[in-house]
Short mmCIF file of N, CA and C in Angstrom, two decimals:
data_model
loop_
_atom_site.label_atom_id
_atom_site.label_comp_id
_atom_site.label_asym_id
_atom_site.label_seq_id
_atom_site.Cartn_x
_atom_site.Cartn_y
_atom_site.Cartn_z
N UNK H 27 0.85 -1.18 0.00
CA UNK H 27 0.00 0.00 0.00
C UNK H 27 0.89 1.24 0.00
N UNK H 28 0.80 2.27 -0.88
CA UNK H 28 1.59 3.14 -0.78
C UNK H 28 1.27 4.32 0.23
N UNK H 29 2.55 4.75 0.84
CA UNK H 29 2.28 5.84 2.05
C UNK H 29 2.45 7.36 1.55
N UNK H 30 2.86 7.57 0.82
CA UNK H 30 2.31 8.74 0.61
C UNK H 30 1.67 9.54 -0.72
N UNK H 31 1.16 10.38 -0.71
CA UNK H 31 0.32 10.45 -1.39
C UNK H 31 0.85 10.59 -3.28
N UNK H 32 1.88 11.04 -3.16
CA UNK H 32 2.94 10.68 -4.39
C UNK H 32 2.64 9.37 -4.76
N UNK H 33 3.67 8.82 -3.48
CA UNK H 33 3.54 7.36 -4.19
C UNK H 33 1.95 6.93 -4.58
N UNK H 34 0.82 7.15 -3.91
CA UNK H 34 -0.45 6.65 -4.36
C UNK H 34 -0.29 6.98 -5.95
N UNK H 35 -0.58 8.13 -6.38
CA UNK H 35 -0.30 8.61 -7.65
C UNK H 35 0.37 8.15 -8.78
N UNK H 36 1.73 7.69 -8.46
CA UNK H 36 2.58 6.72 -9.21
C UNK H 36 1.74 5.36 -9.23
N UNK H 37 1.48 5.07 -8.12
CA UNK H 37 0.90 3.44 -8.08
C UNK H 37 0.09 3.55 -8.86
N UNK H 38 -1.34 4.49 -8.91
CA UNK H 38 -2.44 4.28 -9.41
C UNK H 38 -2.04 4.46 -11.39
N UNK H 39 -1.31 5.51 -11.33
CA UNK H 39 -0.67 5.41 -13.22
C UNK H 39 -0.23 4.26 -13.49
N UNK H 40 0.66 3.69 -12.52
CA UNK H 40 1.43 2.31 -13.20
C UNK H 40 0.37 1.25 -13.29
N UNK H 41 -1.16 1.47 -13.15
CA UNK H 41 -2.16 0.20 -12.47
C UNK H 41 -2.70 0.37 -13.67
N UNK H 42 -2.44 1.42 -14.58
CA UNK H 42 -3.09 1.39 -15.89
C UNK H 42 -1.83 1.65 -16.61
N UNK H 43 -1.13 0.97 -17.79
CA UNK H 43 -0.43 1.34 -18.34
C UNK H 43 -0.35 1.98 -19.68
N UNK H 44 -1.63 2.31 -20.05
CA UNK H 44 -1.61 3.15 -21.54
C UNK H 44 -1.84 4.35 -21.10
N UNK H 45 -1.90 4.94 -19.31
CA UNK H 45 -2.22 6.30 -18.33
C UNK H 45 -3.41 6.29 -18.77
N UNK H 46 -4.59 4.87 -19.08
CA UNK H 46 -6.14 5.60 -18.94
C UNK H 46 -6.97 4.33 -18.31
N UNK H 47 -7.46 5.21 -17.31
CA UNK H 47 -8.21 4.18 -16.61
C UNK H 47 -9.47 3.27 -17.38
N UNK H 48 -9.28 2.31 -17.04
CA UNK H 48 -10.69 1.18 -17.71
C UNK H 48 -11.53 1.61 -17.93
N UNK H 49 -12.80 2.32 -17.05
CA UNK H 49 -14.26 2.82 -17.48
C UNK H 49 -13.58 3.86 -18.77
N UNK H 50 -12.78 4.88 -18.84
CA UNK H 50 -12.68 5.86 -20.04
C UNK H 50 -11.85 5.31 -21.14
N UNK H 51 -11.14 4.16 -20.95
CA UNK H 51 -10.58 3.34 -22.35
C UNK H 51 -11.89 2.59 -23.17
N UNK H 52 -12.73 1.74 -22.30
CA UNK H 52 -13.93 1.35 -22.44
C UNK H 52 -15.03 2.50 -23.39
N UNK H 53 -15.14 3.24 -22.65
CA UNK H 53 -16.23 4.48 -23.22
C UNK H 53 -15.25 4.91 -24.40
N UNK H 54 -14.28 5.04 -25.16
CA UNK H 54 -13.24 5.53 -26.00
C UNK H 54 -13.51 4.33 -27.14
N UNK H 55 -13.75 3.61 -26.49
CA UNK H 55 -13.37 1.87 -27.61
C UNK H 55 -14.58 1.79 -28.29
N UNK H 56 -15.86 1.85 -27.25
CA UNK H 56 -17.59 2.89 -27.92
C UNK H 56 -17.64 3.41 -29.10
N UNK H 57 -16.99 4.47 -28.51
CA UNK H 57 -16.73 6.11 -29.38
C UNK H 57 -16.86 5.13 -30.64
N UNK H 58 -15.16 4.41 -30.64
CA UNK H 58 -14.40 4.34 -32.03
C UNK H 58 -15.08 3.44 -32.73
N UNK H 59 -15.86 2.36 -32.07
CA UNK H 59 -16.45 1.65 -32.95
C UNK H 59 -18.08 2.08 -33.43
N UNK H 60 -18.57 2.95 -32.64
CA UNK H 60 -19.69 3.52 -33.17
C UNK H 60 -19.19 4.68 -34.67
N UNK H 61 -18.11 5.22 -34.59
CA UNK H 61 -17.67 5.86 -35.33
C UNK H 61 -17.76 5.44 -36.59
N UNK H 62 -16.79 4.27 -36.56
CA UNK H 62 -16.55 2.99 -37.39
C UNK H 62 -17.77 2.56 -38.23
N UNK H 63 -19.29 2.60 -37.49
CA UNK H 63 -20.56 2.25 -37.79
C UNK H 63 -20.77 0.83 -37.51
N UNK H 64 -19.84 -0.02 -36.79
CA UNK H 64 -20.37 -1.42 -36.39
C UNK H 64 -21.54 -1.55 -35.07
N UNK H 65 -21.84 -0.06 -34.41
CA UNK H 65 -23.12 -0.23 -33.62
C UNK H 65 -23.87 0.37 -34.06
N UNK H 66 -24.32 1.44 -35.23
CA UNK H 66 -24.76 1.89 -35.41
C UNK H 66 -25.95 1.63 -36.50
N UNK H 67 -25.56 0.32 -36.96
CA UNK H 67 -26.78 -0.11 -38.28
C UNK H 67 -26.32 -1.38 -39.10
N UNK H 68 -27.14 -1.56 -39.75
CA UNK H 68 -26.82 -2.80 -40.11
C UNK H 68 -25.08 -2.50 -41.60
N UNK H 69 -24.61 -3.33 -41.25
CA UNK H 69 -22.82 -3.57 -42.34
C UNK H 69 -22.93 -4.53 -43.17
N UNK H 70 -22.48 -4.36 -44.17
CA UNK H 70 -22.45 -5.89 -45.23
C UNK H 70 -21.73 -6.47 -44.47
N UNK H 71 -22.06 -8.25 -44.67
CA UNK H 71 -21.23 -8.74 -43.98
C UNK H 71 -19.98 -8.82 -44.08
N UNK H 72 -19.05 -8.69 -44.82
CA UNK H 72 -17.78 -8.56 -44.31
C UNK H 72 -17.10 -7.57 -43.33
N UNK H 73 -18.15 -6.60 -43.50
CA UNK H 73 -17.87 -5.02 -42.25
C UNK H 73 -18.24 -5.23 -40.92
N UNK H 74 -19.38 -6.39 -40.83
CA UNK H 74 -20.00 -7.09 -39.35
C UNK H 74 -19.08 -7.60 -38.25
N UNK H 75 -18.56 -7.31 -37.24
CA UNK H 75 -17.93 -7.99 -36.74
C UNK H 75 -18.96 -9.10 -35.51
N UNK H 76 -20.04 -8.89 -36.12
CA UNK H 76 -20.68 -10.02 -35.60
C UNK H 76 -21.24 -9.25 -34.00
N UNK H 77 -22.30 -9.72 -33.81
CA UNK H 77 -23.12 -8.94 -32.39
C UNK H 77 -22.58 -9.06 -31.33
N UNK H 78 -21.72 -10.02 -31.00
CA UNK H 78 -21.16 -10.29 -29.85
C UNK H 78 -19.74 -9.45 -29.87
N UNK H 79 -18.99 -9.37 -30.87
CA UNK H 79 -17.64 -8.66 -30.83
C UNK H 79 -17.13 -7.93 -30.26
N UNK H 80 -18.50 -6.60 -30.73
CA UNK H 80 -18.54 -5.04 -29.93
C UNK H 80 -18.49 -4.88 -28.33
N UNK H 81 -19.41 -5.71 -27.85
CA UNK H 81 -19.49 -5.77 -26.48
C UNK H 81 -18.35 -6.91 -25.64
N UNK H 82 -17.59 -7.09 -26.45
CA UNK H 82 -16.71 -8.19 -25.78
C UNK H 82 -15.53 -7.45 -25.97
N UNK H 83 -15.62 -6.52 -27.19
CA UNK H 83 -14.39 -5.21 -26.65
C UNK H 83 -14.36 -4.70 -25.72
N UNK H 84 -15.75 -4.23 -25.83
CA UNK H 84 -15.72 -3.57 -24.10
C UNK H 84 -15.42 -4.33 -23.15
N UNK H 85 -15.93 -5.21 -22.59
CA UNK H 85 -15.15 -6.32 -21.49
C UNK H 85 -14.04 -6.66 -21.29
N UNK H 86 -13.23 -7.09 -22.54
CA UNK H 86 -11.54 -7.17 -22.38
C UNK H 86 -11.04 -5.86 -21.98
N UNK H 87 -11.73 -4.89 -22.68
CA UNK H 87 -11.10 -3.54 -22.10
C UNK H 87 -10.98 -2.93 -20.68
N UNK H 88 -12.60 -3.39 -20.06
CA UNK H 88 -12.67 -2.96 -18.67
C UNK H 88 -11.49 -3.80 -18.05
N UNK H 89 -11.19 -5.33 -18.15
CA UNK H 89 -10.35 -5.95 -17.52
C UNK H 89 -8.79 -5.45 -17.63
N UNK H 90 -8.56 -3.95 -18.46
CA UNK H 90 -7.39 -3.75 -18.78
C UNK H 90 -5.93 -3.58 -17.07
N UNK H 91 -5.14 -3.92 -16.86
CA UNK H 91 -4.84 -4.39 -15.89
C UNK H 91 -4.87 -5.52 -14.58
N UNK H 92 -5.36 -6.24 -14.93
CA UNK H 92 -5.73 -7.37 -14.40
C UNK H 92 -4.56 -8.66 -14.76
N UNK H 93 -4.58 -9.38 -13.40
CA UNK H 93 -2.74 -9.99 -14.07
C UNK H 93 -3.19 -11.58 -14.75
N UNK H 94 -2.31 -11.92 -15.19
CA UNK H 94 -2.34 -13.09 -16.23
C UNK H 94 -2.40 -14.72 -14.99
N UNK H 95 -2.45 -15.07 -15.20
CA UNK H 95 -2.58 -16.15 -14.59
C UNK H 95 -3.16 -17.50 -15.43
N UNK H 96 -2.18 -18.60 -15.57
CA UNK H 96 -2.19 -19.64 -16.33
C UNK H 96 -3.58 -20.25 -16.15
N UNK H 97 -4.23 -20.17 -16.64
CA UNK H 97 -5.88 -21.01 -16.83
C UNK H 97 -6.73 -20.38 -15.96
N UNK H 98 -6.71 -19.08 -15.96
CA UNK H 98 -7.73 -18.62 -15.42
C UNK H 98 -8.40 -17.84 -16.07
N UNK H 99 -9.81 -17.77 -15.77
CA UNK H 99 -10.94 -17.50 -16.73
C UNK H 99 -11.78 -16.20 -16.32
N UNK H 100 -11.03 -15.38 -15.29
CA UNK H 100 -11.75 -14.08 -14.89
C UNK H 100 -12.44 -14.35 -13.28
N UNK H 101 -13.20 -13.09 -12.86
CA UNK H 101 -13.45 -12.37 -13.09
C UNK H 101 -11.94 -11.08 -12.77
N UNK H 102 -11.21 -11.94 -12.12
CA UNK H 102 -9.65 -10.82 -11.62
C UNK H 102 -8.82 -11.27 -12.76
N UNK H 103 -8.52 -12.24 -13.10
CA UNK H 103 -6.96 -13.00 -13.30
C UNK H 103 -7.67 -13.99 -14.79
N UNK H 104 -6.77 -13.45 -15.31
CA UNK H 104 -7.05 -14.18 -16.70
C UNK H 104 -5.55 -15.01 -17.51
N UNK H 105 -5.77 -15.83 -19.02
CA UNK H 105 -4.99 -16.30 -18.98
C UNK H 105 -5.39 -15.80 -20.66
N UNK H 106 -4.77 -16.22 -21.68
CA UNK H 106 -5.58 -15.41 -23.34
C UNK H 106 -6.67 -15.79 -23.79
N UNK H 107 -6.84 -17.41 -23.79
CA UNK H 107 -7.64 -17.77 -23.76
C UNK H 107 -8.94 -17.56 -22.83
N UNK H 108 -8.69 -17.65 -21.69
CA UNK H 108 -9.48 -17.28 -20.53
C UNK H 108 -10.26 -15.82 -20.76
N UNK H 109 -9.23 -14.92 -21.07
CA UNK H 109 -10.12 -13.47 -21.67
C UNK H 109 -11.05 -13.57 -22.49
N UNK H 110 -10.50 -14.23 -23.46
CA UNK H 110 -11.64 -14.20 -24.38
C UNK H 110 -13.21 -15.12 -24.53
N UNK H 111 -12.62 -16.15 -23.26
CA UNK H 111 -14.10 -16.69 -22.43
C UNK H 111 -14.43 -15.70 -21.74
N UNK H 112 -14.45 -15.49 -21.01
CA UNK H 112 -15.03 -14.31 -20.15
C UNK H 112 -15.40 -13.13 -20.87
N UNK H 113 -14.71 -12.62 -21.73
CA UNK H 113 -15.14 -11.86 -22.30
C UNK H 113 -16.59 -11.98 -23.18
N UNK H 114 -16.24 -13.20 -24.18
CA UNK H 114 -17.90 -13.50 -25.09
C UNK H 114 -18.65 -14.19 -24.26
N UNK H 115 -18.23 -14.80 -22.77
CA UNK H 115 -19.92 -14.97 -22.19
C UNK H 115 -20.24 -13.86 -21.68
N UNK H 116 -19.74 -13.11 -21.50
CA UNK H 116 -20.41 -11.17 -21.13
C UNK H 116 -21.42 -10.59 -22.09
N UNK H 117 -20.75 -10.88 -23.37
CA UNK H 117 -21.24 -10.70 -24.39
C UNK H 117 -22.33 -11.23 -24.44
N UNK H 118 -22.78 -12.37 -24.16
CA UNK H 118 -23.91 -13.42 -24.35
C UNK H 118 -23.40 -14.49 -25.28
N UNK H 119 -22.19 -14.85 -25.77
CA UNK H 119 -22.08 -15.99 -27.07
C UNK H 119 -20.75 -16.51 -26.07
N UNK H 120 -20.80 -17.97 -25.75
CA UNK H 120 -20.01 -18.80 -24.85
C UNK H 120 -19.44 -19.57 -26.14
N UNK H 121 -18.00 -19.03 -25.93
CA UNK H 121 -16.72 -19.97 -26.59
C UNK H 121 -16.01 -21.27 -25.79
N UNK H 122 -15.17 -22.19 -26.62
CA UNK H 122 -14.52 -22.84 -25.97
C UNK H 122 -13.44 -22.70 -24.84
N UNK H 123 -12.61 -23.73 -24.16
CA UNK H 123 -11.85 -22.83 -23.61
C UNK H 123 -10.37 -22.70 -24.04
N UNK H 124 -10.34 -23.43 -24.67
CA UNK H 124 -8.42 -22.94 -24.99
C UNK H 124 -8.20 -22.05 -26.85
N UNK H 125 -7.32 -21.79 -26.83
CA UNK H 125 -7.06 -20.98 -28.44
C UNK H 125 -7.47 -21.49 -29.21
N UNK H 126 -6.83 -23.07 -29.50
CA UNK H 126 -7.21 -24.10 -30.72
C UNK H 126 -8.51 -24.15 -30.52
N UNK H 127 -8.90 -24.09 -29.40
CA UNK H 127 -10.66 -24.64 -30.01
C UNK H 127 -11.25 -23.93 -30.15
N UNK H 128 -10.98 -22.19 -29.78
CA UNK H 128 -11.87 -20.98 -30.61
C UNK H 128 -11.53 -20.92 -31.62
N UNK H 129 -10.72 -21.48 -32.46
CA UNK H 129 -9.87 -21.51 -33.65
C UNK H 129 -10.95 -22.03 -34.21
N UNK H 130 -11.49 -23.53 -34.06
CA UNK H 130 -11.95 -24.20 -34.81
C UNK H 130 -13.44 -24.12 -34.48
N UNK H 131 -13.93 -23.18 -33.60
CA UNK H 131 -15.34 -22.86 -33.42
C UNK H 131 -15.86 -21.86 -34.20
N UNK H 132 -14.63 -21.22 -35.04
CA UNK H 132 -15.72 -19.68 -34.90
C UNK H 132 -15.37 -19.93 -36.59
N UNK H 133 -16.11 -18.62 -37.35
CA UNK H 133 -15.89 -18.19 -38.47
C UNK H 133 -14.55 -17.64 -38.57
N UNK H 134 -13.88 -18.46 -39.87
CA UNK H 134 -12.41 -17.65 -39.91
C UNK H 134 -12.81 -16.56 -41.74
N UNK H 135 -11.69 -15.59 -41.47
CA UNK H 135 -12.20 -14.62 -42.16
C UNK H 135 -10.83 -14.32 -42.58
N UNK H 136 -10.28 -13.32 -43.79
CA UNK H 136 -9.88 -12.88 -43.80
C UNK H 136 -9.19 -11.40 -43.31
N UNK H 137 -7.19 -11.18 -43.55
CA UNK H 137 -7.34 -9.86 -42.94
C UNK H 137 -7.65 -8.88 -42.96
N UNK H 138 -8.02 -8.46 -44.43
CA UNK H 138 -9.00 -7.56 -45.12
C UNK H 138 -10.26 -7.10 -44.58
N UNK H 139 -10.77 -8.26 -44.01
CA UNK H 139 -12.14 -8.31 -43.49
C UNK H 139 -12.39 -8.20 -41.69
N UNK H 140 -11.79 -8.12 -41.07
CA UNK H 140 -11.11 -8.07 -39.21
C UNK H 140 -11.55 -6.52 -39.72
N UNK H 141 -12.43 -6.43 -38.36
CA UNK H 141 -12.89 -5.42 -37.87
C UNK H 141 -13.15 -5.49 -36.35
N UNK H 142 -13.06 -4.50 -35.43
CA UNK H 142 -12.79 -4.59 -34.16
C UNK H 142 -14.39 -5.78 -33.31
N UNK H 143 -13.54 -6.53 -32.39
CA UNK H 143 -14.57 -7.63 -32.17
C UNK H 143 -14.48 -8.66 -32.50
N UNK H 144 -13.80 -9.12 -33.62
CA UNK H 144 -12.65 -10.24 -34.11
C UNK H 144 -11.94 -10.79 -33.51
N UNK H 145 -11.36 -11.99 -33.54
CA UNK H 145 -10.34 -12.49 -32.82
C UNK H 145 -8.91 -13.25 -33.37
N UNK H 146 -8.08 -12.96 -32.70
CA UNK H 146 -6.64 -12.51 -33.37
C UNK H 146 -5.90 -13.70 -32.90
N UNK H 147 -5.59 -14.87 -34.18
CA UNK H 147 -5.14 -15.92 -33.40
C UNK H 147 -3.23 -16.21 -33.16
N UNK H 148 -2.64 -16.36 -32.77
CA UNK H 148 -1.30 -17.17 -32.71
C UNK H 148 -1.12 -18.28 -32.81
N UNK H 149 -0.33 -18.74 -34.09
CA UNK H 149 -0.26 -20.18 -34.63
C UNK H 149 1.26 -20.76 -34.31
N UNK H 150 1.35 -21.78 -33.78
CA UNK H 150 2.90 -22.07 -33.86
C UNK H 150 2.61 -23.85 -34.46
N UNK H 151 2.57 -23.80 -35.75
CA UNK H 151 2.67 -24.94 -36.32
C UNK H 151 0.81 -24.89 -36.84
N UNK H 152 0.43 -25.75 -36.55
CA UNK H 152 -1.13 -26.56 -36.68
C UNK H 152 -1.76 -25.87 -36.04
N UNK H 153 -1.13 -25.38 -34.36
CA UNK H 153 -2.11 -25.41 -33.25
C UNK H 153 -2.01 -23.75 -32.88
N UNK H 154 -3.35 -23.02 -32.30
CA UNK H 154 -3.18 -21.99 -31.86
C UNK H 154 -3.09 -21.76 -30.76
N UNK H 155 -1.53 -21.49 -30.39
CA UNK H 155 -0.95 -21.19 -29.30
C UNK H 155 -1.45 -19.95 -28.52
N UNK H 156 -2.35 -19.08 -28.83
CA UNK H 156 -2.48 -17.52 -28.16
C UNK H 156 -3.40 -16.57 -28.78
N UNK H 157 -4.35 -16.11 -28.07
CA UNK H 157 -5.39 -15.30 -28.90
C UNK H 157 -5.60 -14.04 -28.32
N UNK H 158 -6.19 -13.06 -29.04
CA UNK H 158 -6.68 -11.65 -28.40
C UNK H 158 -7.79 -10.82 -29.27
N UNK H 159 -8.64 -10.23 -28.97
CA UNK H 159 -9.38 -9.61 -29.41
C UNK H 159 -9.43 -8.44 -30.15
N UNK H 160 -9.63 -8.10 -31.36
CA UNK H 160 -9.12 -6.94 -32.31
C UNK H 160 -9.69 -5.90 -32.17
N UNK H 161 -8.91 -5.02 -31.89
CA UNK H 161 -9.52 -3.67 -31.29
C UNK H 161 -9.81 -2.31 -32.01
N UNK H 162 -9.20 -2.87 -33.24
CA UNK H 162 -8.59 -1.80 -34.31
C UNK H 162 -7.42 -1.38 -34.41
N UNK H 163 -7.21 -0.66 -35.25
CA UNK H 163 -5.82 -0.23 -35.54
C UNK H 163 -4.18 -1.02 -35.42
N UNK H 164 -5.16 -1.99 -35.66
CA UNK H 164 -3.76 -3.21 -35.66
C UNK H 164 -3.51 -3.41 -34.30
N UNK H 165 -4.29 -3.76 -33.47
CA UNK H 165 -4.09 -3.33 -31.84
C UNK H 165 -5.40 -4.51 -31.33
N UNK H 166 -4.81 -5.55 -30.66
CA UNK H 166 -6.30 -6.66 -29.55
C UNK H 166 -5.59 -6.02 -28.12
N UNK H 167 -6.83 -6.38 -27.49
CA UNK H 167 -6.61 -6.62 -26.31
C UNK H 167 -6.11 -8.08 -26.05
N UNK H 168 -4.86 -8.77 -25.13
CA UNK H 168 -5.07 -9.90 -24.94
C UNK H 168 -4.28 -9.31 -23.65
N UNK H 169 -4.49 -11.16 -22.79
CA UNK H 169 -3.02 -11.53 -21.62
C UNK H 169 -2.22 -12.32 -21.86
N UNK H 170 -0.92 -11.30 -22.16
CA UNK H 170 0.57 -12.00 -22.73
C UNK H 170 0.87 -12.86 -22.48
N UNK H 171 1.24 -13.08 -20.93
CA UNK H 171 2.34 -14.29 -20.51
C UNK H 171 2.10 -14.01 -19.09
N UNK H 172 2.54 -14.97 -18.32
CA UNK H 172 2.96 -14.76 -17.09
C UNK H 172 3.61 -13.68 -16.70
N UNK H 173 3.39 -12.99 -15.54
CA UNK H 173 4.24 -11.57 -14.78
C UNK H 173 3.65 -10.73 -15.85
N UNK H 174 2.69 -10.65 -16.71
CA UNK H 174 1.77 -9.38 -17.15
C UNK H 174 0.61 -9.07 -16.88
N UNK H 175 0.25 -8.21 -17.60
CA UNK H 175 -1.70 -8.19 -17.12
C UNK H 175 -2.49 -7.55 -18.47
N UNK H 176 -3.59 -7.32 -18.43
CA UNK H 176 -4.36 -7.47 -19.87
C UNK H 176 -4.20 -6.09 -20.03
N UNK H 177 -3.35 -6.02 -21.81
CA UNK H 177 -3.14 -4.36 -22.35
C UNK H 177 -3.91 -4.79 -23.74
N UNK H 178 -3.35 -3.54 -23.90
CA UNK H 178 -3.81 -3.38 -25.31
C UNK H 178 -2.57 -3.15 -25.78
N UNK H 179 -2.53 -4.07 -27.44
CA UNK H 179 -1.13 -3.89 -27.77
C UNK H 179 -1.08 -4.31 -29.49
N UNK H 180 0.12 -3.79 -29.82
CA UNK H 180 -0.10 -3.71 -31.11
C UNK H 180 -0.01 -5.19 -31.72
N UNK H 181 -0.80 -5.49 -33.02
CA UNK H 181 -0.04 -6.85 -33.11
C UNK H 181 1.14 -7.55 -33.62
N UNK H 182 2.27 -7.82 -33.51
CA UNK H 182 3.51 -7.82 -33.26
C UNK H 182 3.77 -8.85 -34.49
N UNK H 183 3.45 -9.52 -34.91
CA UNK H 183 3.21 -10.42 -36.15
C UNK H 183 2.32 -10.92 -37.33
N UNK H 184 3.29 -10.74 -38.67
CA UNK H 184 2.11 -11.18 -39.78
C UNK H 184 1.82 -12.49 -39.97
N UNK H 185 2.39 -13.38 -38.80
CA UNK H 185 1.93 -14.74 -39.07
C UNK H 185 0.15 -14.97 -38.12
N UNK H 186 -0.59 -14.38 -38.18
CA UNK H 186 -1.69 -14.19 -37.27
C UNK H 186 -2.86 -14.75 -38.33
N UNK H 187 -3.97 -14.86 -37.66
CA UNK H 187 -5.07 -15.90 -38.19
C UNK H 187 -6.30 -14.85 -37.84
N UNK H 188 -7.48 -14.70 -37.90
CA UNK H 188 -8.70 -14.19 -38.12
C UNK H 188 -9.71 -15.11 -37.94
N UNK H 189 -10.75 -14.41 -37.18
CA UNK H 189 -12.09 -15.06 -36.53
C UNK H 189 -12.76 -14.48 -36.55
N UNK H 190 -14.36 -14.71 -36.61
CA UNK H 190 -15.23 -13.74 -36.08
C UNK H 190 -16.67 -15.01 -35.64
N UNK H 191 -16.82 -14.69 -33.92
CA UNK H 191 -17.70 -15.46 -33.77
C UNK H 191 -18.88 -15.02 -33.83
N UNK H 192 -19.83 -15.15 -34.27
CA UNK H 192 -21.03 -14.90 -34.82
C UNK H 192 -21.70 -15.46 -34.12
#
């Protein structure tokens, strides 16, 4: 617990690391996708990121800081997979629980076609090792690894795969 009021200050910035707290990254992620027009009316489908997407942005987002933890499925401590359960049963649409098998549950799409609400897979061979939710701008929310917690981050590789659960 920090003692003085400095340190509170420091603590509470470092507890968010993009310096914006959850409820106003959340309400921002809104903004951008209402902007976008994916809440706003009906999209051909390739522009759809599907009903559940939108609102499962928001959820990974509120969880932004929250630490990683190997097979855990929320509501504190998540694991990548685990986010993105927790996240689409928020939503109302219940996924499997590990990467490979949202892999092979959902609609795969092209990258052309990923629009925020999507899901962003990591392949190492056959199997998908690691997933996160597409937020836009070349950017999911996921939880990295152990000793992290759920950011938002750019996506770091063109070897990546595309989903959209519907």
């Amino acid at each position: 617990m920090p003692s003085s009021r400095t340190e509170f200050r420091k603590a509470r910035r470092d507890a968010f690391p993009l310096g914006v707290p959850p409820r106003t990254l959340a309400s921002l992620s809104l903004v951008t996708l209402m902007a976008a027009g994916t809440l706003t009316g009906p999209a051909a489908p390739a522009q759809a990121a599907g009903r559940y997407g939108a609102k499962a942005v928001m959820v990974a987002a509120s969880k932004q800081g929250s630490p990683y933890a190997y097979g855990a499925t929320g509501p504190n401590r998540f694991d990548c997979s685990g986010l993105i359960l927790y996240a689409f049963r928020k939503a109302g649409r219940p996924l499997p629980r590990t990467a490979n098998q949202q892999y092979q549950h959902i609609r795969h799409i092209r990258q052309a076609d990923r629009v925020p609400g999507d899901l962003v897979f990591f392949p190492r061979g056959a199997t998908m090792t690691h997933v996160g939710i597409y937020a836009g701008h070349d950017r999911i929310w996921h939880a990295p690894r152990p000793g992290t917690r759920v950011r938002l981050e750019r996506i770091w590789s063109e070897r990546v795969r595309y989903g959209r659960a519907t």
